[in-house]
């Protein structure tokens, strides 16, 4: 094996000699992968196909012991570390050129205790891994809407999805976590133990240490819930959005309805003349009794004249995977995001102006309904500060050819600017794309306290491959 070049915390490239690498290999139970290995390109591939970066070294950990060994190796050589959960981050923050990548994606263990209604989750587990175990007992955690997303990165940013209006953000169900610090120390944190660290990892991203285990409180859900899509012709969209706005005002916490404008999938319940044409889709779920859900969600069909609907009782586990076919691995993706308190008419007009010129077949204009329980927690109770918003916009700009990068990214940026006057200025850290480091927007008034916790746990900023909180402010 020849020497490899890796980046130090001072930003220099240094040689790691073959004998150090050999020793590392003998101490790692998982795999040590270098650019010279055949599996290197596969090991560095992540969800967003636009991100093409080359870590110096990938350590695919088999457990906490490997994480500690990897961290100590990095410390000995003064190396920068990046951390990968399931590799789903839009900005590709798990990958940097020349860093030591601690890859946790093989650690997908989920242990559910049905008696105490908790789950202990390893840091490479996906939402599907979690749902599979928890739904066996009719239990669930509020997480996101695409089942291949990692529990780890999602939780560290806050985490929300179909159940959040009822049960809060993902972090609001976090009981404790095991964290390996950049010195290789193991720390358990919770409300009562190392509580500053516990506060910071609930929204402050991967800035403070490497989380090797999460323990969550679970909630009784389903396993079957009334849910599904209602589809409208885009010509009707303004009227539907305005009535949806009213619908949301008095919706109970059990109701969550997200809206998306996209090219119509080949739904069997929509006339094929609409397939692949832009439409407005309302997707709703009721996290309570099926009959009650049917009664309330059927009102969505009265918000306009639907061209079809798929409302029905669905297994919650299957519903969690509804969007998976549209959000697969490897395409080119660039997202823009805003938080909103209200859906102003001006915002609706802007949405529709840009919906009329979607830049690709796969682009989606998402509006997630939040509020409910997510807003009943104080802004400074956890690092996640956005406790007063009712909608999160996420523009999923998505395409296949590199040649389309410019037109797709320009469209997304233009729409972002046009919709800015209606937004709060805050942004969900996990939806921020590469190069758009809106630090103040993401961490808001919690930034000073986050910097103090960073200074305590990572004063040299070894973990900077994230929406980075500098220890010096
Ligand atoms: C298609 C799609 C749909 C999504 N939908 C939702 C949604 O509905 N709701 C929602 O809340 N979010 C959603 N997200 C955003 C998602 O929360 C983030 O992409 C998140 O970063 C994914 O976590 P991961 O572990 O897969 O990420 P990775 O890319 O593996 O990691 C991202 C970053 O998190 C940090 N990190 C990850 N694991 C650890 C760890 N164990 N210890 C320390 N730091 C760590 C690191 O800084 C890393 O760079 C979605 C993302 C995608 C791509």
Short mmCIF file of C-alpha atoms and ligand atoms in Angstrom, two decimals:
data_model
loop_
_atom_site.label_atom_id
_atom_site.label_comp_id
_atom_site.label_asym_id
_atom_site.label_seq_id
_atom_site.Cartn_x
_atom_site.Cartn_y
_atom_site.Cartn_z
CA UNK A 1 0.00 0.00 0.00
CA UNK A 2 1.39 3.47 -0.85
CA UNK A 3 1.02 6.63 1.24
CA UNK A 4 -2.20 8.63 1.02
CA UNK A 5 -2.67 12.37 1.37
CA UNK A 6 -5.04 13.63 4.04
CA UNK A 7 -6.07 17.09 5.27
CA UNK A 8 -5.10 18.29 8.72
CA UNK A 9 -7.10 20.59 10.96
CA UNK A 10 -4.67 23.35 9.94
CA UNK A 11 -5.68 22.75 6.30
CA UNK A 12 -2.43 21.17 5.08
CA UNK A 13 -2.19 17.97 3.07
CA UNK A 14 0.05 15.42 4.79
CA UNK A 15 1.16 11.92 3.89
CA UNK A 16 -0.17 9.04 5.97
CA UNK A 17 2.49 6.40 5.66
CA UNK A 18 1.64 2.80 4.77
CA UNK A 19 2.78 1.38 8.11
CA UNK A 20 0.26 3.60 10.00
CA UNK A 21 -2.46 2.48 7.63
CA UNK A 22 -1.53 -1.17 8.10
CA UNK A 23 -1.71 -0.77 11.85
CA UNK A 24 -5.09 0.98 11.54
CA UNK A 25 -6.39 -1.91 9.44
CA UNK A 26 -5.47 -4.43 12.07
CA UNK A 27 -7.33 -2.41 14.72
CA UNK A 28 -10.52 -1.86 12.72
CA UNK A 29 -13.11 -4.63 12.74
CA UNK A 30 -15.02 -3.11 9.79
CA UNK A 31 -13.19 -1.89 6.68
CA UNK A 32 -10.53 0.68 5.89
CA UNK A 33 -10.97 1.81 2.28
CA UNK A 34 -8.46 4.01 0.46
CA UNK A 35 -8.54 5.53 -3.06
CA UNK A 36 -6.46 2.57 -4.20
CA UNK A 37 -9.19 0.05 -3.37
CA UNK A 38 -11.67 -1.18 -5.99
CA UNK A 39 -14.62 -0.47 -3.69
CA UNK A 40 -13.58 3.15 -3.05
CA UNK A 41 -15.94 4.73 -5.61
CA UNK A 42 -18.90 2.70 -4.43
CA UNK A 43 -18.09 3.52 -0.80
CA UNK A 44 -17.98 7.28 -1.44
CA UNK A 45 -21.25 7.41 -3.47
CA UNK A 46 -24.09 9.21 -1.67
CA UNK A 47 -27.74 10.00 -2.37
CA UNK A 48 -27.19 13.28 -4.25
CA UNK A 49 -25.50 12.35 -7.54
CA UNK A 50 -24.15 15.91 -7.92
CA UNK A 51 -21.74 15.46 -5.04
CA UNK A 52 -18.45 14.00 -6.22
CA UNK A 53 -15.85 14.28 -3.48
CA UNK A 54 -12.83 12.19 -2.59
CA UNK A 55 -12.11 11.47 1.08
CA UNK A 56 -8.57 10.42 1.90
CA UNK A 57 -9.72 7.40 3.81
CA UNK A 58 -13.06 5.74 4.50
CA UNK A 59 -13.48 3.79 7.71
CA UNK A 60 -16.61 1.68 7.51
CA UNK A 61 -17.26 1.06 11.17
CA UNK A 62 -18.68 -2.18 12.54
CA UNK A 63 -19.50 -0.64 15.92
CA UNK A 64 -18.57 1.93 18.54
CA UNK A 65 -15.10 0.48 19.06
CA UNK A 66 -14.24 1.22 15.43
CA UNK A 67 -15.53 4.78 15.83
CA UNK A 68 -13.25 5.32 18.83
CA UNK A 69 -10.29 3.80 16.98
CA UNK A 70 -10.99 5.99 13.93
CA UNK A 71 -11.26 9.15 16.04
CA UNK A 72 -8.02 8.37 17.89
CA UNK A 73 -6.25 7.78 14.57
CA UNK A 74 -7.52 11.14 13.31
CA UNK A 75 -6.36 12.83 16.52
CA UNK A 76 -2.90 11.29 16.33
CA UNK A 77 -2.47 12.60 12.76
CA UNK A 78 -4.39 15.92 13.31
CA UNK A 79 -6.87 14.97 10.58
CA UNK A 80 -10.23 16.45 9.74
CA UNK A 81 -13.16 14.07 10.13
CA UNK A 82 -16.44 13.84 8.28
CA UNK A 83 -19.28 11.59 9.38
CA UNK A 84 -21.74 9.65 7.31
CA UNK A 85 -25.04 8.21 8.54
CA UNK A 86 -27.16 6.96 5.64
CA UNK A 87 -25.58 9.50 3.24
CA UNK A 88 -28.82 11.27 2.36
CA UNK A 89 -27.89 14.87 3.03
CA UNK A 90 -28.78 17.18 0.13
CA UNK A 91 -25.57 19.19 0.52
CA UNK A 92 -23.55 15.97 0.75
CA UNK A 93 -22.11 17.11 4.06
CA UNK A 94 -20.88 13.62 4.89
CA UNK A 95 -18.26 13.90 2.15
CA UNK A 96 -15.27 16.23 1.85
CA UNK A 97 -12.11 15.99 -0.22
CA UNK A 98 -9.08 14.58 1.66
CA UNK A 99 -10.80 14.02 5.03
CA UNK A 100 -11.04 10.87 7.12
CA UNK A 101 -14.62 9.69 6.61
CA UNK A 102 -16.19 7.81 9.50
CA UNK A 103 -18.82 5.82 7.65
CA UNK A 104 -21.60 4.52 9.91
CA UNK A 105 -23.90 3.37 7.09
CA UNK A 106 -23.43 -0.32 7.84
CA UNK A 107 -24.72 0.11 11.42
CA UNK A 108 -28.45 -0.36 10.82
CA UNK A 109 -29.52 -2.05 14.02
CA UNK A 110 -32.83 -1.05 15.63
CA UNK A 111 -33.92 -2.53 18.95
CA UNK A 112 -37.52 -1.87 20.01
CA UNK A 113 -38.70 -2.47 23.54
CA UNK A 114 -42.48 -2.75 23.13
CA UNK A 115 -43.13 -2.74 26.89
CA UNK A 116 -41.48 0.59 27.53
CA UNK A 117 -42.24 1.84 23.96
CA UNK A 118 -38.69 2.85 23.13
CA UNK A 119 -36.27 2.25 20.28
CA UNK A 120 -32.49 2.15 20.41
CA UNK A 121 -31.22 3.02 16.96
CA UNK A 122 -27.76 2.65 15.40
CA UNK A 123 -26.44 5.60 13.38
CA UNK A 124 -26.67 4.01 9.91
CA UNK A 125 -30.32 2.98 10.26
CA UNK A 126 -32.80 4.37 7.75
CA UNK A 127 -36.36 5.43 8.45
CA UNK A 128 -37.47 2.16 6.82
CA UNK A 129 -35.32 0.15 9.25
CA UNK A 130 -36.94 1.95 12.16
CA UNK A 131 -40.53 1.68 10.87
CA UNK A 132 -40.07 -2.01 10.15
CA UNK A 133 -39.18 -2.81 13.75
CA UNK A 134 -41.48 -0.31 15.47
CA UNK A 135 -44.61 -0.98 13.41
CA UNK A 136 -44.44 -4.65 14.35
CA UNK A 137 -45.79 -3.43 17.70
CA UNK A 138 -47.97 -0.59 16.34
CA UNK A 139 -45.36 1.95 17.43
CA UNK A 140 -43.72 4.80 15.52
CA UNK A 141 -41.46 7.85 15.78
CA UNK A 142 -42.17 11.11 13.94
CA UNK A 143 -39.57 11.08 11.16
CA UNK A 144 -39.38 12.18 7.50
CA UNK A 145 -41.23 11.28 4.33
CA UNK A 146 -38.62 9.29 2.40
CA UNK A 147 -37.83 5.95 3.96
CA UNK A 148 -34.22 5.69 2.73
CA UNK A 149 -33.23 8.81 4.75
CA UNK A 150 -30.93 8.24 7.71
CA UNK A 151 -32.32 8.49 11.23
CA UNK A 152 -29.00 9.98 12.44
CA UNK A 153 -28.64 13.04 10.21
CA UNK A 154 -32.39 13.68 10.28
CA UNK A 155 -32.49 13.64 14.09
CA UNK A 156 -29.41 15.82 14.54
CA UNK A 157 -31.06 18.53 12.39
CA UNK A 158 -34.45 18.28 14.16
CA UNK A 159 -36.53 15.91 12.03
CA UNK A 160 -40.17 16.18 11.04
CA UNK A 161 -42.72 14.30 8.97
CA UNK A 162 -46.26 12.97 8.87
CA UNK A 163 -46.58 12.51 12.64
CA UNK A 164 -44.91 15.69 13.84
CA UNK A 165 -48.03 17.79 14.33
CA UNK A 166 -49.25 15.13 16.73
CA UNK A 167 -45.99 14.02 18.39
CA UNK A 168 -43.51 16.84 17.72
CA UNK A 169 -40.14 16.93 16.03
CA UNK A 170 -38.03 13.76 16.03
CA UNK A 171 -35.75 15.37 18.64
CA UNK A 172 -38.73 15.90 20.94
CA UNK A 173 -38.88 12.10 21.35
CA UNK A 174 -35.14 11.68 21.90
CA UNK A 175 -34.44 10.29 25.39
CA UNK A 176 -30.66 9.98 25.28
CA UNK A 177 -27.69 9.45 22.97
CA UNK A 178 -24.23 7.90 23.10
CA UNK A 179 -21.66 10.33 21.70
CA UNK A 180 -17.98 9.77 20.92
CA UNK A 181 -16.09 13.04 21.24
CA UNK A 182 -13.24 14.13 18.97
CA UNK A 183 -10.90 13.00 21.78
CA UNK A 184 -12.34 9.48 21.58
CA UNK A 185 -14.25 9.71 24.87
CA UNK A 186 -17.68 8.09 25.27
CA UNK A 187 -20.39 10.34 26.69
CA UNK A 188 -24.02 9.54 27.40
CA UNK A 189 -26.19 12.62 27.22
CA UNK A 190 -29.83 13.21 28.19
CA UNK A 191 -31.94 15.89 29.90
CA UNK A 192 -30.21 15.03 33.21
CA UNK A 193 -26.73 14.04 32.09
CA UNK A 194 -24.41 16.23 30.01
CA UNK A 195 -27.51 18.24 29.28
CA UNK A 196 -25.75 21.01 27.30
CA UNK A 197 -24.52 18.44 24.80
CA UNK A 198 -27.98 16.86 24.69
CA UNK A 199 -29.45 20.30 24.00
CA UNK A 200 -26.97 20.95 21.19
CA UNK A 201 -27.36 17.67 19.31
CA UNK A 202 -31.11 18.30 19.09
CA UNK A 203 -30.90 20.61 16.07
CA UNK A 204 -27.23 21.61 15.95
CA UNK A 205 -26.32 18.89 13.44
CA UNK A 206 -23.15 16.81 13.59
CA UNK A 207 -21.00 19.59 15.06
CA UNK A 208 -20.28 18.18 18.51
CA UNK A 209 -19.28 14.53 18.32
CA UNK A 210 -20.15 11.26 16.64
CA UNK A 211 -23.43 9.82 17.81
CA UNK A 212 -23.21 6.05 17.96
CA UNK A 213 -26.63 5.31 19.43
CA UNK A 214 -29.97 7.11 19.81
CA UNK A 215 -32.69 6.14 22.28
CA UNK A 216 -36.19 7.35 21.37
CA UNK A 217 -39.62 7.31 22.98
CA UNK A 218 -42.14 5.73 20.58
CA UNK A 219 -45.84 6.46 20.11
CA UNK A 220 -48.83 4.26 19.37
CA UNK A 221 -49.57 4.66 15.65
CA UNK A 222 -51.75 2.61 13.32
CA UNK A 223 -50.60 0.20 12.06
CA UNK A 224 -53.30 1.30 9.56
CA UNK A 225 -54.17 4.96 9.08
CA UNK A 226 -56.56 6.77 6.76
CA UNK A 227 -54.33 8.60 4.30
CA UNK A 228 -53.48 9.23 0.65
CA UNK A 229 -53.31 11.74 -2.18
CA UNK A 230 -55.96 14.01 -3.75
CA UNK A 231 -55.02 15.38 -7.17
CA UNK A 232 -56.10 18.67 -8.80
CA UNK A 233 -55.62 20.23 -12.21
CA UNK A 234 -53.06 23.04 -11.92
CA UNK A 235 -55.68 25.46 -13.27
CA UNK A 236 -57.54 25.03 -10.00
CA UNK A 237 -54.47 25.43 -7.82
CA UNK A 238 -54.96 29.02 -6.62
CA UNK A 239 -58.43 28.31 -5.36
CA UNK A 240 -57.34 25.01 -3.79
CA UNK A 241 -54.36 26.58 -2.01
CA UNK A 242 -56.60 29.33 -0.57
CA UNK A 243 -59.10 26.81 0.72
CA UNK A 244 -56.32 24.53 1.95
CA UNK A 245 -55.05 27.50 3.97
CA UNK A 246 -58.45 27.69 5.69
CA UNK A 247 -58.56 23.90 6.13
CA UNK A 248 -55.19 24.02 7.94
CA UNK A 249 -56.30 26.76 10.35
CA UNK A 250 -58.63 24.55 12.35
CA UNK A 251 -57.10 21.15 11.57
CA UNK A 252 -56.54 19.02 14.69
CA UNK A 253 -53.01 17.78 15.43
CA UNK A 254 -53.89 14.32 14.07
CA UNK A 255 -54.28 15.84 10.58
CA UNK A 256 -51.26 16.54 8.40
CA UNK A 257 -51.63 17.57 4.77
CA UNK A 258 -48.61 18.41 2.62
CA UNK A 259 -48.96 19.85 -0.88
CA UNK A 260 -46.76 19.20 -3.88
CA UNK A 261 -46.77 20.51 -7.43
CA UNK A 262 -45.06 18.04 -9.75
CA UNK A 263 -45.60 16.16 -12.98
CA UNK A 264 -48.41 13.72 -12.28
CA UNK A 265 -47.21 10.16 -11.58
CA UNK A 266 -49.09 7.38 -13.41
CA UNK A 267 -51.69 7.08 -10.63
CA UNK A 268 -54.32 4.51 -11.66
CA UNK A 269 -57.05 6.75 -10.20
CA UNK A 270 -56.13 9.74 -12.42
CA UNK A 271 -57.07 9.89 -16.13
CA UNK A 272 -53.93 9.03 -18.13
CA UNK A 273 -54.32 12.33 -20.04
CA UNK A 274 -52.96 14.01 -16.90
CA UNK A 275 -50.01 11.67 -16.45
CA UNK A 276 -46.68 13.51 -16.75
CA UNK A 277 -48.44 16.90 -16.76
CA UNK A 278 -47.94 19.31 -13.84
CA UNK A 279 -50.65 18.92 -11.18
CA UNK A 280 -51.26 19.92 -7.57
CA UNK A 281 -51.34 16.98 -5.16
CA UNK A 282 -52.52 17.20 -1.56
CA UNK A 283 -51.28 14.29 0.51
CA UNK A 284 -52.99 13.77 3.85
CA UNK A 285 -52.78 11.46 6.81
CA UNK A 286 -54.82 11.17 10.00
CA UNK A 287 -52.95 9.72 12.95
CA UNK A 288 -56.02 8.48 14.84
CA UNK A 289 -59.08 6.26 14.31
CA UNK A 290 -59.72 5.38 10.65
CA UNK A 291 -63.38 6.49 10.59
CA UNK A 292 -62.51 9.88 12.04
CA UNK A 293 -59.68 10.24 9.51
CA UNK A 294 -62.01 9.38 6.65
CA UNK A 295 -64.46 12.04 7.78
CA UNK A 296 -61.88 14.81 8.06
CA UNK A 297 -59.62 13.98 5.11
CA UNK A 298 -62.59 13.53 2.75
CA UNK A 299 -63.01 17.31 3.10
CA UNK A 300 -59.88 17.68 0.97
CA UNK A 301 -61.96 16.59 -2.01
CA UNK A 302 -64.21 19.61 -1.44
CA UNK A 303 -61.36 22.10 -1.79
CA UNK A 304 -61.85 22.04 -5.56
CA UNK A 305 -62.80 19.54 -8.25
CA UNK A 306 -60.29 16.70 -7.88
CA UNK A 307 -59.20 14.76 -10.95
CA UNK A 308 -58.70 11.71 -8.77
CA UNK A 309 -57.89 10.59 -5.25
CA UNK A 310 -56.29 7.63 -3.56
CA UNK A 311 -57.62 8.26 -0.04
CA UNK A 312 -58.00 4.96 1.80
CA UNK A 313 -56.85 3.13 4.92
CA UNK A 314 -53.14 2.31 4.29
CA UNK A 315 -50.61 0.50 6.44
CA UNK A 316 -48.57 3.34 7.96
CA UNK A 317 -45.32 1.58 7.04
CA UNK A 318 -46.31 1.59 3.35
CA UNK A 319 -47.47 5.21 3.51
CA UNK A 320 -44.02 6.17 4.84
CA UNK A 321 -42.61 4.88 1.55
CA UNK A 322 -45.13 6.64 -0.72
CA UNK A 323 -42.59 9.13 -2.10
CA UNK A 324 -39.66 6.71 -2.37
CA UNK A 325 -40.11 6.00 -6.09
CA UNK A 326 -39.69 9.72 -6.87
CA UNK A 327 -36.68 10.30 -4.63
CA UNK A 328 -34.28 7.49 -5.47
CA UNK A 329 -30.51 7.49 -5.12
CA UNK A 330 -28.09 9.00 -7.64
CA UNK A 331 -29.99 11.76 -9.52
CA UNK A 332 -28.75 15.37 -9.51
CA UNK A 333 -30.46 17.45 -6.82
CA UNK A 334 -30.46 21.08 -5.69
CA UNK A 335 -32.92 22.26 -3.05
CA UNK A 336 -34.07 25.62 -1.74
CA UNK A 337 -36.06 26.08 1.41
CA UNK A 338 -38.05 28.71 3.30
CA UNK A 339 -40.11 28.67 6.49
CA UNK A 340 -43.54 30.35 6.52
CA UNK A 341 -46.01 31.31 9.18
CA UNK A 342 -48.82 31.86 6.65
CA UNK A 343 -49.57 31.12 3.03
CA UNK A 344 -50.01 34.68 1.70
CA UNK A 345 -51.80 35.18 -1.60
CA UNK A 346 -48.55 36.64 -2.94
CA UNK A 347 -46.76 33.41 -2.09
CA UNK A 348 -49.42 31.34 -3.82
CA UNK A 349 -49.11 33.52 -6.95
CA UNK A 350 -45.33 33.11 -6.89
CA UNK A 351 -45.61 29.35 -6.46
CA UNK A 352 -47.90 29.14 -9.45
CA UNK A 353 -45.73 31.42 -11.57
CA UNK A 354 -42.78 29.03 -11.07
CA UNK A 355 -44.96 25.92 -11.29
CA UNK A 356 -45.76 26.99 -14.85
CA UNK A 357 -42.07 26.63 -15.77
CA UNK A 358 -40.85 23.56 -13.85
CA UNK A 359 -37.30 22.97 -15.10
CA UNK A 360 -37.46 19.15 -15.20
CA UNK A 361 -39.84 16.21 -15.12
CA UNK A 362 -38.78 15.33 -11.57
CA UNK A 363 -38.85 18.74 -9.88
CA UNK A 364 -41.26 19.15 -6.97
CA UNK A 365 -42.55 22.22 -5.14
CA UNK A 366 -43.29 20.89 -1.67
CA UNK A 367 -45.08 22.63 1.16
CA UNK A 368 -44.99 20.68 4.42
CA UNK A 369 -47.62 21.48 7.02
CA UNK A 370 -45.99 21.61 10.46
CA UNK A 371 -47.18 23.43 13.61
CA UNK A 372 -49.22 21.55 16.20
CA UNK A 373 -46.98 19.88 18.77
CA UNK A 374 -43.78 21.11 17.05
CA UNK A 375 -44.73 24.65 18.12
CA UNK A 376 -45.51 23.89 21.76
CA UNK A 377 -41.83 23.64 22.72
CA UNK A 378 -39.85 26.77 23.58
CA UNK A 379 -37.44 28.06 20.92
CA UNK A 380 -34.49 27.67 23.30
CA UNK A 381 -35.53 24.30 24.79
CA UNK A 382 -33.54 22.51 22.07
CA UNK A 383 -31.06 23.79 19.50
CA UNK A 384 -33.75 23.58 16.78
CA UNK A 385 -35.24 27.10 16.89
CA UNK A 386 -38.12 27.12 14.37
CA UNK A 387 -40.97 26.65 16.84
CA UNK A 388 -43.36 29.25 15.41
CA UNK A 389 -43.82 28.23 11.79
CA UNK A 390 -46.71 26.45 10.11
CA UNK A 391 -45.25 25.55 6.72
CA UNK A 392 -41.85 24.53 5.40
CA UNK A 393 -41.24 24.93 1.69
CA UNK A 394 -38.81 22.57 0.07
CA UNK A 395 -38.11 22.96 -3.61
CA UNK A 396 -36.82 19.60 -4.78
CA UNK A 397 -35.09 20.54 -8.02
CA UNK A 398 -34.08 17.22 -9.50
CA UNK A 399 -32.73 16.20 -12.89
CA UNK A 400 -30.47 13.67 -14.57
CA UNK A 401 -28.05 15.35 -16.99
CA UNK A 402 -25.09 17.52 -15.98
CA UNK A 403 -25.90 19.78 -18.94
CA UNK A 404 -29.10 20.80 -17.15
CA UNK A 405 -27.32 21.92 -13.97
CA UNK A 406 -27.35 25.61 -14.84
CA UNK A 407 -30.98 25.91 -15.92
CA UNK A 408 -32.29 23.86 -12.97
CA UNK A 409 -30.21 25.65 -10.32
CA UNK A 410 -31.03 29.07 -11.78
CA UNK A 411 -34.76 28.29 -11.70
CA UNK A 412 -34.53 27.19 -8.04
CA UNK A 413 -32.54 30.27 -7.01
CA UNK A 414 -34.91 32.62 -8.85
CA UNK A 415 -37.93 31.04 -7.18
CA UNK A 416 -36.21 31.22 -3.80
CA UNK A 417 -35.61 34.97 -4.23
CA UNK A 418 -39.15 35.58 -5.50
CA UNK A 419 -40.71 33.79 -2.51
CA UNK A 420 -38.38 35.35 0.10
CA UNK A 421 -40.64 38.33 0.96
CA UNK A 422 -43.23 35.91 2.40
CA UNK A 423 -40.77 33.83 4.47
CA UNK A 424 -39.53 34.12 8.07
CA UNK A 425 -35.82 34.08 7.11
CA UNK A 426 -35.32 30.85 9.05
CA UNK A 427 -34.35 27.61 7.33
CA UNK A 428 -34.33 23.94 8.27
CA UNK A 429 -30.67 22.93 8.44
CA UNK A 430 -31.31 19.58 6.76
CA UNK A 431 -32.82 21.18 3.63
CA UNK A 432 -29.97 23.64 2.95
CA UNK A 433 -28.06 22.89 -0.25
CA UNK A 434 -24.36 23.02 -0.96
CA UNK A 435 -22.90 26.52 -0.99
CA UNK A 436 -25.98 28.11 0.63
CA UNK A 437 -24.66 28.24 4.18
CA UNK A 438 -27.43 30.20 5.88
CA UNK A 439 -26.00 29.78 9.38
CA UNK A 440 -28.04 32.50 11.08
CA UNK A 441 -31.22 31.29 9.39
CA UNK A 442 -30.63 27.69 10.45
CA UNK A 443 -29.62 28.18 14.09
CA UNK A 444 -31.18 31.59 14.66
CA UNK A 445 -31.04 32.91 18.25
CA UNK A 446 -29.50 29.65 19.50
CA UNK A 447 -26.23 30.26 17.65
CA UNK A 448 -24.32 31.78 20.61
CA UNK A 449 -25.10 28.89 22.93
CA UNK A 450 -24.28 26.40 20.16
CA UNK A 451 -20.89 28.05 19.67
CA UNK A 452 -20.20 27.74 23.42
CA UNK A 453 -21.03 24.01 23.37
CA UNK A 454 -18.90 23.59 20.25
CA UNK A 455 -15.98 25.30 21.99
CA UNK A 456 -16.31 22.84 24.87
CA UNK A 457 -16.59 19.62 22.84
CA UNK A 458 -14.73 20.40 19.60
CA UNK A 459 -12.54 23.48 20.18
CA UNK A 460 -10.31 22.78 17.16
CA UNK A 461 -13.31 22.32 14.85
CA UNK A 462 -12.30 18.84 13.75
CA UNK A 463 -15.93 18.21 12.75
CA UNK A 464 -16.52 20.96 10.22
CA UNK A 465 -18.10 19.00 7.40
CA UNK A 466 -21.58 20.18 8.40
CA UNK A 467 -23.40 23.52 8.53
CA UNK A 468 -20.49 24.56 10.64
CA UNK A 469 -20.72 26.28 13.99
CA UNK A 470 -17.41 27.91 14.68
CA UNK A 471 -16.13 27.47 18.25
CA UNK A 472 -14.90 31.08 18.04
CA UNK A 473 -17.62 33.73 17.94
C1 LIG B 1 -35.34 12.73 -0.42
C2 LIG B 1 -35.19 13.33 0.94
C3 LIG B 1 -36.30 13.54 1.73
C4 LIG B 1 -36.16 14.12 2.99
N1 LIG B 1 -37.27 14.32 3.76
C5 LIG B 1 -37.13 14.81 5.01
C6 LIG B 1 -38.25 14.95 5.86
O1 LIG B 1 -39.38 14.65 5.48
N2 LIG B 1 -38.05 15.43 7.10
C7 LIG B 1 -36.81 15.77 7.56
O2 LIG B 1 -36.71 16.18 8.71
N3 LIG B 1 -35.74 15.67 6.77
C8 LIG B 1 -35.87 15.19 5.52
N4 LIG B 1 -34.77 15.07 4.71
C9 LIG B 1 -33.50 15.66 5.13
C10 LIG B 1 -32.69 14.71 5.99
O3 LIG B 1 -33.08 14.90 7.31
C11 LIG B 1 -31.20 15.03 5.83
O4 LIG B 1 -30.83 14.80 4.50
C12 LIG B 1 -30.31 14.24 6.78
O5 LIG B 1 -29.04 14.83 6.77
C13 LIG B 1 -30.20 12.79 6.38
O6 LIG B 1 -29.51 12.05 7.35
P1 LIG B 1 -28.42 10.96 6.90
O7 LIG B 1 -27.93 10.29 8.13
O8 LIG B 1 -28.95 10.13 5.82
O9 LIG B 1 -27.36 11.97 6.31
P2 LIG B 1 -25.78 11.91 6.02
O10 LIG B 1 -25.60 12.53 4.69
O11 LIG B 1 -25.21 10.58 6.26
O12 LIG B 1 -25.27 12.87 7.14
C14 LIG B 1 -25.52 14.25 7.10
C15 LIG B 1 -24.70 14.95 8.14
O13 LIG B 1 -25.23 14.64 9.42
C16 LIG B 1 -24.18 14.47 10.35
N5 LIG B 1 -24.23 13.11 10.87
C17 LIG B 1 -24.86 12.03 10.34
N6 LIG B 1 -24.77 10.99 11.17
C18 LIG B 1 -24.08 11.42 12.25
C19 LIG B 1 -23.69 10.82 13.47
N7 LIG B 1 -24.01 9.57 13.78
N8 LIG B 1 -22.98 11.57 14.36
C20 LIG B 1 -22.66 12.85 14.10
N9 LIG B 1 -23.00 13.47 12.95
C21 LIG B 1 -23.72 12.76 12.05
C22 LIG B 1 -22.89 14.77 9.64
O14 LIG B 1 -22.54 16.13 9.80
C23 LIG B 1 -23.25 14.51 8.20
O15 LIG B 1 -22.47 15.24 7.33
C24 LIG B 1 -34.88 14.49 3.46
C25 LIG B 1 -33.76 14.28 2.65
C26 LIG B 1 -33.90 13.71 1.41
C27 LIG B 1 -32.70 13.54 0.54
#
